[in-house]
XYZ file of C-alpha atoms in Angstrom:
711
model
C 0.000 0.000 0.000
C 2.966 2.308 0.557
C 3.902 2.059 -3.091
C 0.300 2.773 -4.088
C 0.192 5.963 -2.051
C 3.474 7.389 -3.262
C 2.635 6.625 -6.849
C -0.715 8.378 -6.579
C 0.549 11.480 -4.848
C 3.932 12.091 -6.307
C 4.584 9.477 -8.939
C 7.835 8.310 -7.330
C 7.213 4.749 -8.483
C 6.539 4.868 -12.223
C 6.639 1.095 -12.442
C 3.516 0.682 -10.332
C 0.342 0.920 -12.431
C -2.679 2.149 -10.476
C -5.034 1.790 -13.433
C -5.457 -1.900 -12.648
C -7.424 -0.867 -9.547
C -9.620 1.733 -11.267
C -12.556 -0.614 -11.935
C -12.719 -1.747 -8.316
C -12.769 1.898 -7.198
C -15.494 2.798 -9.721
C -17.707 -0.074 -8.558
C -17.220 0.636 -4.861
C -17.780 4.374 -5.379
C -21.011 3.681 -7.290
C -22.247 1.451 -4.479
C -21.394 4.133 -1.915
C -23.225 6.791 -3.941
C -26.327 4.614 -4.239
C -26.231 3.889 -0.516
C -25.722 7.565 0.305
C -28.681 8.594 -1.863
C -30.954 6.024 -0.210
C -29.926 7.200 3.248
C -30.424 10.867 2.356
C -33.911 10.196 1.034
C -34.814 8.273 4.185
C -33.536 10.976 6.568
C -35.982 12.615 8.936
C -34.980 16.238 8.387
C -36.425 17.329 11.705
C -34.683 14.635 13.757
C -32.029 12.739 11.789
C -30.579 9.699 13.494
C -26.892 9.657 14.391
C -26.541 6.229 12.797
C -27.778 7.489 9.413
C -25.613 10.619 9.517
C -22.545 8.531 10.368
C -23.344 6.097 7.537
C -23.685 8.973 5.018
C -20.419 10.454 6.253
C -18.656 7.098 5.805
C -19.889 6.873 2.210
C -18.499 10.316 1.319
C -15.323 9.615 3.287
C -14.638 6.336 1.472
C -15.151 7.953 -1.937
C -12.809 10.810 -1.045
C -10.079 8.468 0.180
C -10.155 6.395 -2.994
C -10.377 9.431 -5.270
C -7.365 11.057 -3.600
C -5.402 7.820 -3.835
C -5.973 7.531 -7.583
C -5.474 11.220 -8.268
C -9.068 12.105 -9.211
C -8.880 15.649 -7.863
C -12.382 16.699 -8.971
C -13.947 13.849 -6.998
C -11.720 14.437 -3.986
C -12.379 18.195 -3.804
C -16.164 17.825 -3.926
C -16.330 14.949 -1.438
C -13.989 16.873 0.859
C -16.463 19.732 1.353
C -19.344 17.247 1.566
C -17.440 15.435 4.295
C -16.891 18.703 6.165
C -20.626 19.475 6.145
C -21.591 15.920 7.100
C -19.032 15.848 9.902
C -20.502 18.985 11.458
C -23.981 17.519 11.125
C -23.078 14.251 12.823
C -21.343 16.191 15.608
C -24.594 18.167 16.101
C -22.832 21.456 15.411
C -25.362 22.245 12.667
C -29.086 21.629 12.307
C -30.005 19.571 9.236
C -32.256 21.374 6.735
C -33.983 20.312 3.540
C -31.637 22.662 1.644
C -28.661 20.640 2.874
C -30.326 17.393 1.750
C -31.012 18.893 -1.694
C -27.404 20.051 -2.076
C -26.022 16.690 -0.969
C -28.289 14.887 -3.446
C -27.140 17.255 -6.195
C -23.555 16.542 -5.200
C -24.238 12.818 -5.512
C -25.518 13.366 -9.055
C -22.364 15.314 -9.928
C -20.170 12.587 -8.463
C -21.945 9.982 -10.591
C -21.323 12.107 -13.688
C -17.650 12.447 -12.732
C -17.325 8.697 -12.273
C -18.773 8.091 -15.728
C -16.357 10.631 -17.181
C -13.358 8.936 -15.588
C -14.637 5.482 -16.575
C -14.733 6.616 -20.197
C -11.014 7.351 -19.933
C -11.247 11.133 -19.618
C -9.301 12.033 -16.476
C -9.119 15.780 -17.105
C -11.652 16.393 -14.321
C -14.845 18.461 -14.036
C -15.364 21.902 -12.506
C -17.692 22.127 -9.503
C -16.642 25.473 -8.070
C -20.184 26.802 -7.633
C -21.402 23.628 -5.914
C -18.317 23.456 -3.700
C -18.875 27.073 -2.679
C -22.529 26.431 -1.803
C -21.628 23.438 0.358
C -18.876 25.455 2.010
C -21.359 28.182 2.949
C -23.704 25.590 4.454
C -20.809 24.002 6.338
C -19.922 27.310 7.990
C -23.438 27.556 9.382
C -24.127 30.932 7.767
C -27.137 29.583 5.912
C -28.537 27.391 8.668
C -28.580 29.496 11.833
C -26.216 29.547 14.817
C -24.292 26.380 15.626
C -25.591 24.062 18.282
C -23.834 24.201 21.632
C -21.786 21.061 22.173
C -20.905 19.961 25.713
C -17.206 20.027 26.456
C -15.371 16.740 26.276
C -14.270 15.328 29.624
C -10.721 15.078 28.248
C -8.062 17.538 29.358
C -8.222 20.755 27.350
C -6.348 23.995 26.974
C -7.923 27.368 26.111
C -6.414 29.239 23.178
C -7.300 32.688 21.787
C -7.961 32.581 18.025
C -9.414 34.923 15.444
C -12.931 33.650 16.164
C -12.665 33.800 19.936
C -11.638 31.405 22.695
C -11.533 27.774 21.585
C -10.701 24.813 23.777
C -7.911 22.672 22.371
C -7.458 18.984 23.014
C -4.019 18.685 24.602
C -3.758 14.938 25.020
C -1.152 13.240 22.901
C 0.026 9.668 22.537
C 3.128 7.689 21.792
C 3.204 5.956 18.428
C 5.328 2.809 18.108
C 6.057 1.685 14.535
C 7.822 -1.521 13.535
C 9.467 -3.794 12.861
C 9.350 -2.948 9.156
C 10.991 -4.314 6.025
C 12.503 -0.875 5.388
C 13.384 1.574 8.159
C 12.473 4.480 5.848
C 8.824 3.367 5.760
C 8.321 4.915 9.199
C 9.399 8.278 7.795
C 6.401 8.154 5.420
C 4.143 8.540 8.459
C 6.132 11.514 9.711
C 5.933 13.120 6.259
C 2.120 13.035 6.399
C 2.093 15.696 9.110
C 4.011 18.037 6.794
C 1.871 17.242 3.738
C -1.556 17.579 5.389
C -2.098 21.007 6.987
C -3.732 20.899 10.391
C -3.241 17.187 10.899
C -1.151 17.902 13.980
C 2.475 17.391 14.974
C 4.776 14.416 15.244
C 8.106 14.281 17.105
C 10.654 11.470 16.946
C 11.665 10.122 20.362
C 14.527 7.934 19.139
C 16.804 10.248 17.101
C 15.689 8.436 13.956
C 17.135 5.049 14.954
C 15.076 1.898 15.718
C 15.567 0.002 18.972
C 16.886 -3.562 19.296
C 13.467 -4.917 18.224
C 13.427 -2.779 15.082
C 10.789 -0.371 16.400
C 10.695 3.408 16.156
C 8.905 5.733 18.587
C 7.112 9.039 17.940
C 5.059 11.434 19.994
C 1.879 12.545 18.175
C -0.543 15.353 18.921
C -3.524 15.615 16.579
C -7.094 16.853 16.568
C -8.124 13.737 14.594
C -9.286 10.622 16.411
C -6.965 7.687 16.857
C -9.227 5.583 14.635
C -8.905 8.130 11.824
C -5.132 8.267 12.198
C -4.872 4.480 12.172
C -6.794 4.387 8.885
C -4.377 6.934 7.442
C -1.212 5.265 8.770
C -2.176 1.831 7.406
C -1.870 3.228 3.895
C 1.893 3.241 4.468
C 2.704 0.501 6.968
C 0.928 -2.734 7.967
C -1.663 -2.410 10.713
C 0.090 -5.015 12.875
C 3.240 -2.846 12.854
C 1.464 0.084 14.558
C 0.953 0.423 18.295
C -0.521 3.412 20.166
C 0.593 4.096 23.761
C -1.061 6.855 25.824
C 1.363 9.643 26.834
C 1.313 12.077 29.721
C -0.590 15.321 29.388
C 2.542 17.321 30.102
C 4.304 16.063 26.983
C 1.289 16.850 24.853
C 1.196 20.431 26.075
C 4.868 20.964 25.333
C 4.631 19.928 21.701
C 1.329 21.632 20.885
C 2.067 24.218 18.153
C 1.018 27.806 18.779
C -0.708 28.248 15.408
C -2.481 24.881 15.248
C -5.747 24.753 13.332
C -8.247 22.955 15.519
C -11.815 21.786 15.556
C -14.271 22.013 18.478
C -14.518 19.291 21.066
C -16.591 16.349 19.947
C -20.037 15.714 21.323
C -20.565 12.700 23.576
C -22.266 10.889 20.730
C -19.324 11.301 18.377
C -16.665 10.805 20.989
C -16.711 7.077 20.308
C -14.624 6.674 17.153
C -15.989 4.554 14.344
C -13.338 2.086 13.257
C -14.919 1.407 9.884
C -14.867 4.864 8.353
C -12.665 3.749 5.486
C -9.386 5.102 4.175
C -8.539 8.595 3.037
C -6.959 11.901 3.980
C -8.106 13.819 7.029
C -8.440 17.577 7.171
C -9.427 19.710 10.157
C -12.807 21.380 10.220
C -13.051 25.179 10.151
C -12.913 26.884 13.526
C -16.357 27.725 14.874
C -17.556 30.634 16.977
C -18.812 29.124 20.178
C -22.344 30.103 21.239
C -22.867 31.775 24.613
C -22.997 29.289 27.413
C -26.464 27.979 28.107
C -27.947 29.131 24.806
C -29.677 26.768 22.446
C -29.636 27.132 18.681
C -33.163 27.726 17.353
C -34.492 25.120 14.955
C -35.111 26.401 11.479
C -38.466 25.533 9.927
C -38.097 22.375 7.857
C -40.056 21.765 4.695
C -41.638 18.351 4.391
C -39.929 16.181 1.782
C -41.819 15.535 -1.404
C -41.452 11.803 -1.014
C -41.740 10.032 2.299
C -40.139 6.586 2.060
C -42.058 3.779 3.688
C -40.858 2.739 7.139
C -38.182 0.106 7.061
C -37.717 -2.681 9.525
C -34.011 -1.984 9.829
C -31.823 0.814 8.588
C -29.001 -0.244 6.269
C -25.708 -0.587 8.035
C -22.348 -0.179 6.400
C -20.309 -3.262 7.029
C -16.585 -3.189 7.486
C -14.358 -3.860 4.513
C -12.909 -7.168 5.721
C -16.376 -8.619 6.311
C -17.558 -7.532 2.866
C -14.510 -9.028 1.174
C -14.979 -12.360 2.897
C -18.681 -12.536 2.029
C -18.639 -11.469 -1.624
C -16.471 -11.849 -4.700
C -16.507 -9.488 -7.678
C -16.682 -11.361 -10.970
C -17.205 -9.790 -14.398
C -20.543 -10.515 -16.069
C -18.705 -11.927 -19.097
C -17.282 -14.740 -16.968
C -20.698 -15.491 -15.505
C -22.271 -15.611 -18.975
C -19.511 -17.936 -20.162
C -20.161 -20.218 -17.196
C -23.893 -20.239 -17.945
C -23.249 -21.115 -21.583
C -20.990 -24.005 -20.558
C -23.600 -25.291 -18.132
C -26.175 -25.042 -20.915
C -23.964 -27.193 -23.128
C -23.576 -29.652 -20.243
C -27.367 -29.845 -19.894
C -27.675 -30.628 -23.604
C -24.950 -33.297 -23.395
C -26.663 -34.856 -20.370
C -29.963 -34.938 -22.302
C -28.205 -36.699 -25.189
C -26.751 -39.309 -22.829
C -30.173 -39.828 -21.257
C -31.684 -40.269 -24.737
C -29.043 -42.885 -25.591
C -29.574 -44.658 -22.270
C -33.278 -45.169 -22.958
C -32.397 -47.672 -25.677
C -30.320 -49.847 -23.337
C -31.447 -52.802 -21.256
C -31.628 -51.536 -17.630
C -30.838 -55.019 -16.268
C -27.677 -55.430 -18.328
C -26.496 -51.847 -17.825
C -27.744 -51.283 -14.295
C -24.632 -49.427 -13.092
C -24.627 -47.183 -16.158
C -28.294 -46.317 -15.673
C -27.618 -45.440 -12.022
C -24.738 -43.191 -13.036
C -26.881 -41.503 -15.672
C -29.514 -40.808 -13.025
C -26.910 -39.268 -10.723
C -25.578 -37.176 -13.613
C -29.084 -35.874 -14.380
C -29.694 -34.919 -10.754
C -26.303 -33.235 -10.316
C -26.608 -31.411 -13.643
C -30.001 -30.049 -12.627
C -28.624 -28.830 -9.275
C -25.592 -27.269 -10.974
C -27.858 -25.555 -13.477
C -30.000 -24.032 -10.705
C -26.922 -22.906 -8.751
C -25.325 -21.242 -11.777
C -28.558 -19.539 -12.786
C -28.849 -18.162 -9.236
C -25.562 -16.281 -9.774
C -27.271 -14.014 -12.324
C -30.273 -13.429 -10.103
C -30.417 -9.883 -8.681
C -32.904 -8.589 -6.089
C -35.591 -6.209 -7.337
C -34.278 -3.671 -4.812
C -31.729 -2.805 -7.525
C -34.597 -1.362 -9.584
C -36.832 -0.137 -6.764
C -34.070 1.925 -5.122
C -33.867 4.357 -8.011
C -37.487 5.494 -7.702
C -37.479 7.393 -4.351
C -35.120 10.021 -5.756
C -36.997 10.247 -9.059
C -40.365 10.666 -7.302
C -38.942 13.222 -4.882
C -37.739 15.467 -7.703
C -40.840 14.915 -9.857
C -43.237 15.562 -6.967
C -41.507 18.864 -6.274
C -41.973 19.910 -9.915
C -45.652 18.905 -9.929
C -46.380 20.334 -6.450
C -47.628 16.975 -5.230
C -46.968 14.885 -2.143
C -46.417 11.167 -2.430
C -45.261 8.280 -0.282
C -43.465 5.393 -1.961
C -43.975 1.931 -0.502
C -41.969 -1.060 -1.742
C -42.876 -4.681 -1.082
C -40.812 -7.724 -2.040
C -37.514 -5.949 -2.730
C -35.669 -9.217 -2.050
C -37.501 -10.989 -4.896
C -34.870 -11.966 -7.455
C -34.874 -11.665 -11.231
C -32.296 -12.454 -13.891
C -29.808 -9.618 -14.470
C -30.648 -9.438 -18.160
C -34.332 -9.062 -17.336
C -33.579 -6.429 -14.674
C -31.793 -4.238 -17.213
C -34.631 -4.463 -19.734
C -37.536 -3.979 -17.315
C -36.118 -0.855 -15.667
C -37.255 1.609 -18.357
C -40.849 0.276 -18.596
C -41.210 0.380 -14.810
C -39.810 3.914 -14.715
C -42.477 5.039 -17.176
C -45.243 3.341 -15.184
C -44.121 4.973 -11.931
C -43.927 8.421 -13.563
C -47.421 7.935 -14.977
C -48.754 7.004 -11.542
C -47.543 10.301 -10.095
C -48.311 12.512 -13.094
C -51.718 11.116 -14.128
C -52.795 9.232 -11.019
C -51.912 11.110 -7.829
C -53.956 14.302 -7.401
C -52.648 17.598 -5.963
C -52.908 17.807 -2.138
C -55.827 20.271 -2.128
C -57.818 18.130 -4.545
C -57.225 14.995 -2.491
C -58.285 16.705 0.725
C -61.463 17.982 -0.938
C -62.302 14.347 -1.790
C -61.674 13.204 1.776
C -58.334 11.589 0.950
C -55.035 12.184 2.778
C -53.045 15.040 1.263
C -50.169 12.662 0.621
C -50.769 10.046 -2.054
C -49.279 6.569 -2.069
C -47.532 4.624 -4.818
C -46.769 0.962 -4.139
C -44.188 -1.176 -5.929
C -44.645 -4.906 -5.364
C -42.660 -7.895 -6.603
C -43.460 -11.552 -5.901
C -42.849 -14.987 -7.337
C -45.788 -16.911 -8.754
C -44.891 -20.308 -10.105
C -42.058 -19.948 -12.582
C -42.702 -16.257 -13.119
C -42.309 -12.953 -11.313
C -45.189 -10.505 -10.956
C -44.385 -6.791 -10.580
C -47.187 -4.389 -9.691
C -47.311 -0.587 -9.752
C -50.284 0.669 -7.715
C -51.488 4.117 -6.751
C -54.415 5.510 -4.766
C -55.027 8.358 -7.188
C -58.002 9.306 -9.325
C -57.869 6.221 -11.543
C -58.652 6.047 -15.259
C -61.691 7.798 -16.701
C -63.628 5.355 -18.868
C -65.626 8.179 -20.449
C -62.556 10.222 -21.330
C -60.732 7.220 -22.838
C -63.722 6.248 -25.019
C -64.177 9.839 -26.160
C -60.520 10.096 -27.157
C -60.664 6.723 -28.929
C -63.713 7.799 -30.955
C -61.960 11.019 -31.952
C -59.087 8.953 -33.290
C -61.417 6.620 -35.179
C -60.697 3.503 -33.156
C -63.350 0.723 -33.254
C -64.929 1.210 -29.818
C -68.424 0.997 -28.368
C -70.011 2.325 -25.190
C -70.753 -1.186 -23.903
C -67.156 -2.438 -24.129
C -65.899 -4.273 -21.017
C -63.638 -2.228 -18.757
C -60.666 -4.525 -19.440
C -60.838 -3.709 -23.181
C -61.263 0.007 -22.521
C -58.138 0.084 -20.341
C -56.152 -1.654 -23.090
C -56.779 1.346 -25.362
C -54.135 3.383 -23.527
C -51.529 0.979 -24.936
C -52.404 2.087 -28.488
C -49.558 3.997 -30.190
C -49.906 7.753 -29.773
C -52.869 7.476 -27.397
C -53.014 10.108 -24.634
C -55.812 11.711 -22.630
C -53.605 14.526 -21.308
C -55.095 17.952 -21.973
C -51.710 19.618 -22.357
C -48.252 18.458 -23.398
C -45.616 19.028 -20.710
C -41.990 18.038 -20.235
C -43.272 15.153 -18.086
C -45.904 13.534 -20.313
C -48.808 14.089 -22.686
C -47.226 13.278 -26.040
C -48.806 9.826 -26.323
C -45.396 8.170 -26.467
C -44.630 5.596 -23.830
C -47.346 3.111 -22.916
C -47.220 1.385 -26.298
C -43.431 1.139 -25.940
C -43.855 -0.189 -22.391
C -46.125 -2.965 -23.621
C -43.906 -3.805 -26.586
C -40.808 -4.086 -24.382
C -42.579 -6.316 -21.870
C -43.911 -8.579 -24.616
C -40.418 -8.857 -26.100
C -39.296 -10.334 -22.770
C -41.926 -13.040 -22.964
C -44.092 -11.251 -20.417
C -47.596 -9.847 -20.184
C -49.028 -6.585 -18.862
C -52.496 -6.114 -17.371
C -54.190 -2.934 -16.200
C -57.034 -2.502 -13.727
C -58.514 0.762 -12.493
C -61.409 2.217 -10.547
C -62.251 5.887 -10.976
C -61.612 7.813 -7.789
C -59.863 4.852 -6.109
C -56.690 4.160 -8.057
C -54.918 2.166 -10.738
C -52.950 -1.079 -10.754
C -50.611 -2.243 -13.519
C -49.402 -5.871 -13.273
C -46.384 -7.082 -15.243
C -45.716 -10.824 -15.423
C -42.269 -11.991 -16.562
C -40.355 -15.264 -16.751
C -37.587 -15.467 -14.151
C -34.922 -15.897 -16.809
C -34.640 -16.051 -20.579
C -31.648 -18.406 -20.583
C -33.484 -21.597 -19.543
C -37.228 -22.156 -19.792
C -39.863 -24.803 -19.161
C -41.347 -25.859 -22.463
C -43.953 -28.150 -23.995
C -42.610 -30.192 -26.917
C -45.059 -30.817 -29.760
C -44.575 -32.869 -32.923
C -45.628 -31.871 -36.445
C -44.704 -34.504 -39.056
C -40.954 -35.081 -38.536
C -40.392 -31.725 -36.771
C -40.454 -30.837 -33.065
C -41.416 -27.407 -31.761
C -41.244 -25.936 -28.258
C -44.036 -23.864 -26.705
C -43.340 -21.830 -23.527
C -45.129 -23.744 -20.804
C -46.460 -20.566 -19.190
C -48.447 -19.798 -22.366
C -50.064 -23.240 -22.650
C -53.613 -23.361 -21.271
C -54.765 -26.880 -22.176
C -54.708 -29.558 -24.867
C -57.758 -31.022 -26.623
C -58.178 -34.144 -28.734
C -59.581 -32.791 -32.007
C -62.954 -33.916 -33.267
C -63.510 -32.783 -36.845
C -67.199 -32.282 -36.047
C -66.232 -29.444 -33.726
C -64.497 -27.416 -36.433
C -66.379 -24.528 -38.024
C -65.290 -22.984 -41.316
C -65.586 -19.230 -41.799
C -65.079 -17.444 -45.120
C -63.881 -20.636 -46.745
C -60.385 -21.199 -45.312
C -60.537 -19.883 -41.736
C -61.328 -22.482 -39.087
C -62.781 -21.987 -35.589
C -63.470 -24.320 -32.714
C -65.864 -23.890 -29.799
C -64.217 -24.344 -26.407
C -66.459 -23.698 -23.381
C -68.810 -21.331 -25.181
C -65.922 -19.422 -26.747
C -64.937 -19.642 -30.389
C -61.169 -19.810 -30.895
C -59.343 -19.472 -34.235
C -57.398 -22.578 -35.246
C -53.869 -22.266 -36.618
C -52.217 -25.333 -38.175
C -48.437 -25.326 -37.605
C -47.756 -27.479 -40.674
C -49.391 -24.860 -42.897
C -47.693 -21.959 -41.112
C -44.152 -23.369 -41.429
C -44.688 -25.385 -44.638
C -43.756 -28.669 -42.947
C -43.513 -31.455 -45.583
C -45.669 -34.550 -44.953
C -45.216 -38.035 -46.332
C -48.601 -39.178 -45.067
C -51.666 -37.731 -43.403
C -51.742 -37.957 -39.580
C -54.137 -40.431 -37.969
C -55.413 -37.784 -35.546
C -54.716 -34.223 -34.464
C -54.388 -32.415 -31.151
C -55.248 -28.799 -30.384
C -53.040 -26.839 -27.981
C -54.807 -23.796 -26.530
C -52.297 -20.976 -25.960
C -52.803 -17.499 -24.523
C -51.054 -14.160 -24.984
C -52.221 -10.658 -24.037
C -55.450 -12.165 -22.711
C -56.310 -13.658 -26.132
C -56.540 -17.410 -26.773
C -56.035 -19.369 -29.974
C -55.766 -23.087 -30.760
C -52.697 -24.619 -32.469
C -53.153 -27.822 -34.453
C -50.309 -30.351 -33.984
C -49.823 -34.090 -34.505
C -48.707 -35.135 -31.016
C -47.581 -34.029 -27.569
C -43.962 -35.092 -27.042
C -43.645 -34.006 -23.411
C -42.619 -31.322 -20.973
C -38.965 -30.446 -20.436
C -36.514 -27.698 -19.540
C -34.704 -26.317 -22.568
C -31.640 -24.126 -22.971
C -32.615 -21.106 -25.077
C -30.261 -20.265 -27.942
C -30.439 -17.026 -29.916
C -31.476 -18.016 -33.430
C -31.120 -14.509 -34.836
C -27.449 -14.273 -33.780
C -26.602 -17.688 -35.241
C -28.850 -17.662 -38.350
C -31.409 -14.903 -38.979
C -34.729 -13.701 -37.636
C -37.582 -16.077 -38.471
C -41.192 -14.844 -38.087
C -43.032 -16.817 -35.420
C -39.827 -18.106 -33.816
C -38.277 -16.567 -30.691
C -35.285 -18.913 -30.327
C -34.028 -22.454 -30.640
C -32.740 -25.303 -28.512
C -30.902 -28.590 -28.974
C -32.805 -31.761 -28.134
C -31.417 -34.878 -26.517
C -31.009 -36.604 -29.886
C -28.960 -33.679 -31.216
C -31.695 -32.164 -33.385
C -32.526 -28.465 -33.319
C -36.030 -27.536 -32.169
C -37.532 -24.104 -32.740
C -39.084 -22.198 -29.803
C -42.312 -20.576 -30.988
C -43.210 -16.922 -30.440
C -46.658 -17.193 -28.862
C -47.416 -13.484 -29.263
C -46.792 -13.687 -33.013
C -48.942 -16.813 -33.362
C -51.863 -15.178 -31.554
C -51.718 -12.098 -33.787
C -51.401 -14.271 -36.907
C -54.440 -16.356 -35.949
C -56.535 -13.287 -35.074
C -55.733 -11.416 -38.292
């Protein structure tokens, strides 16, 4: 670590390449920024908890330490002033205000932009002078009222006259023992820190620069930083086990205290206990503060209610220490995970081939082989589930981005809303998470813009002034259901029908509600009276539906005027492996997604009805369904007519059709292969898989088949 520090600060070791650690820093900084934003949004401005303030401080502190180490000055300068403000807040020297929360959130946005800039390879840095100045003003207390009186620490102190008045200085020092070390000069790196960092304190060698018989060197240190903070700083240069702190007498501390030391006020009792997990970085003193008259209490500034009130949580997130996190998790690139999944998919196919071959053997003669094949099938299935679980990510990854979005949007629309999330731990495949984020974002924005009424309107209707939006995720069978609910004004059936008639859509006044609600998914359909920068252009809901359908999912909408709206999205857990129903047509085998199969019916030709010559229908439970023959659709060659036929009833978007096939082969799990990447796009086909006998079977696109049969 010593080489890392010197290379970052002065470049003395040109042979050491810090760029190899950039990606780790970017990932950890992004996680810290996300955590900091969540904590800021959950803060009670009127009475913030010390635990939350300390956690936010640690996030900013960790980012600053890493940024300074790697030479990202723009990141380090901004997080430095953020850290100063947060430190005064957690020491109760300042009263938290909504303005401070807004500025800290804005700073988080700027830090994210800086990270993206550096990740793209542009290390020239970004200017944040105006934002840094604003935070600095808040940190001085000029914009937030007089500082809060902090009780004096029980430690020994010394009064010193400064430009801002009498300030009590901590006069306790300690003896620092360093060693044994591989190089004696490594101890001098610690001493150099006190020259490089203004206000850190003083350090005095007690051994004339020579180690004792055990290879240890001794220093006397006086600093306004806590011992925990100094230990974090020192361990950048020497191993932690080579550092020992020994308390020194007060007299020695007084003798070495510099006359012009820059100091910070005594810590409050709450902060007096140092946090050992505040991360690495550089430590600067806080600005000197004018002490309030004894016995006075700083008045509380009026606090504006936040636009979004997060739902109560069972337990506040706690920042774990670095060693614990490293032992519990391992960072692996997504490319390696995808490669592993592909190899497991090939193993599943090979196992299916072996099982197919084993079915032709005599189980009595090859008993041991059959037992081994059974064990291989079981172990392969368990390995497949374990590997697929690696790509599974909790829905909290998506849900956590909405509190900030709703907070900003509610402020623009002058609305109040509470966001409630249920089932954040429900897991979904990473590929699905990335593709469902945009549709969910649009649905949540719509709930606030079109659903939630302004506070005065809600109160006039007898509703609470603050509306509620609920995000819910749960597993149902082999799928995940995501709901976006609000308690707003709901959809207006009359307004939707009127708009549809104006556009010339085929609608009637006696249409069922479910069909009326589906009209909002028509391209360009909007009931907004005015176009704003938020919505009203009629672009969005049709894209939402198209994206969800492309993932093999469905979307349903239910609403009650004056009560609210609920949008339900149903998705498969993963698109890499699926449960399918194998059907045979002549010599070909096709796969239908099992979630789309409703039932199978033995065909009786007397049940078929012919419409307009070629079109065929069949009556199933008082409902006429169009019949689509797969051999006609895909031009499957036949050498002879089938003895009988079977109808498979499938459903997509709430519409059912019947597929005519020759036989049901069976139900099985299949590994989905991208046909378009390996061949070309084929209408009616969403992918392909390899069967146990080595043949390729096409996976049918149920949505396409339903539209083809209906039109």
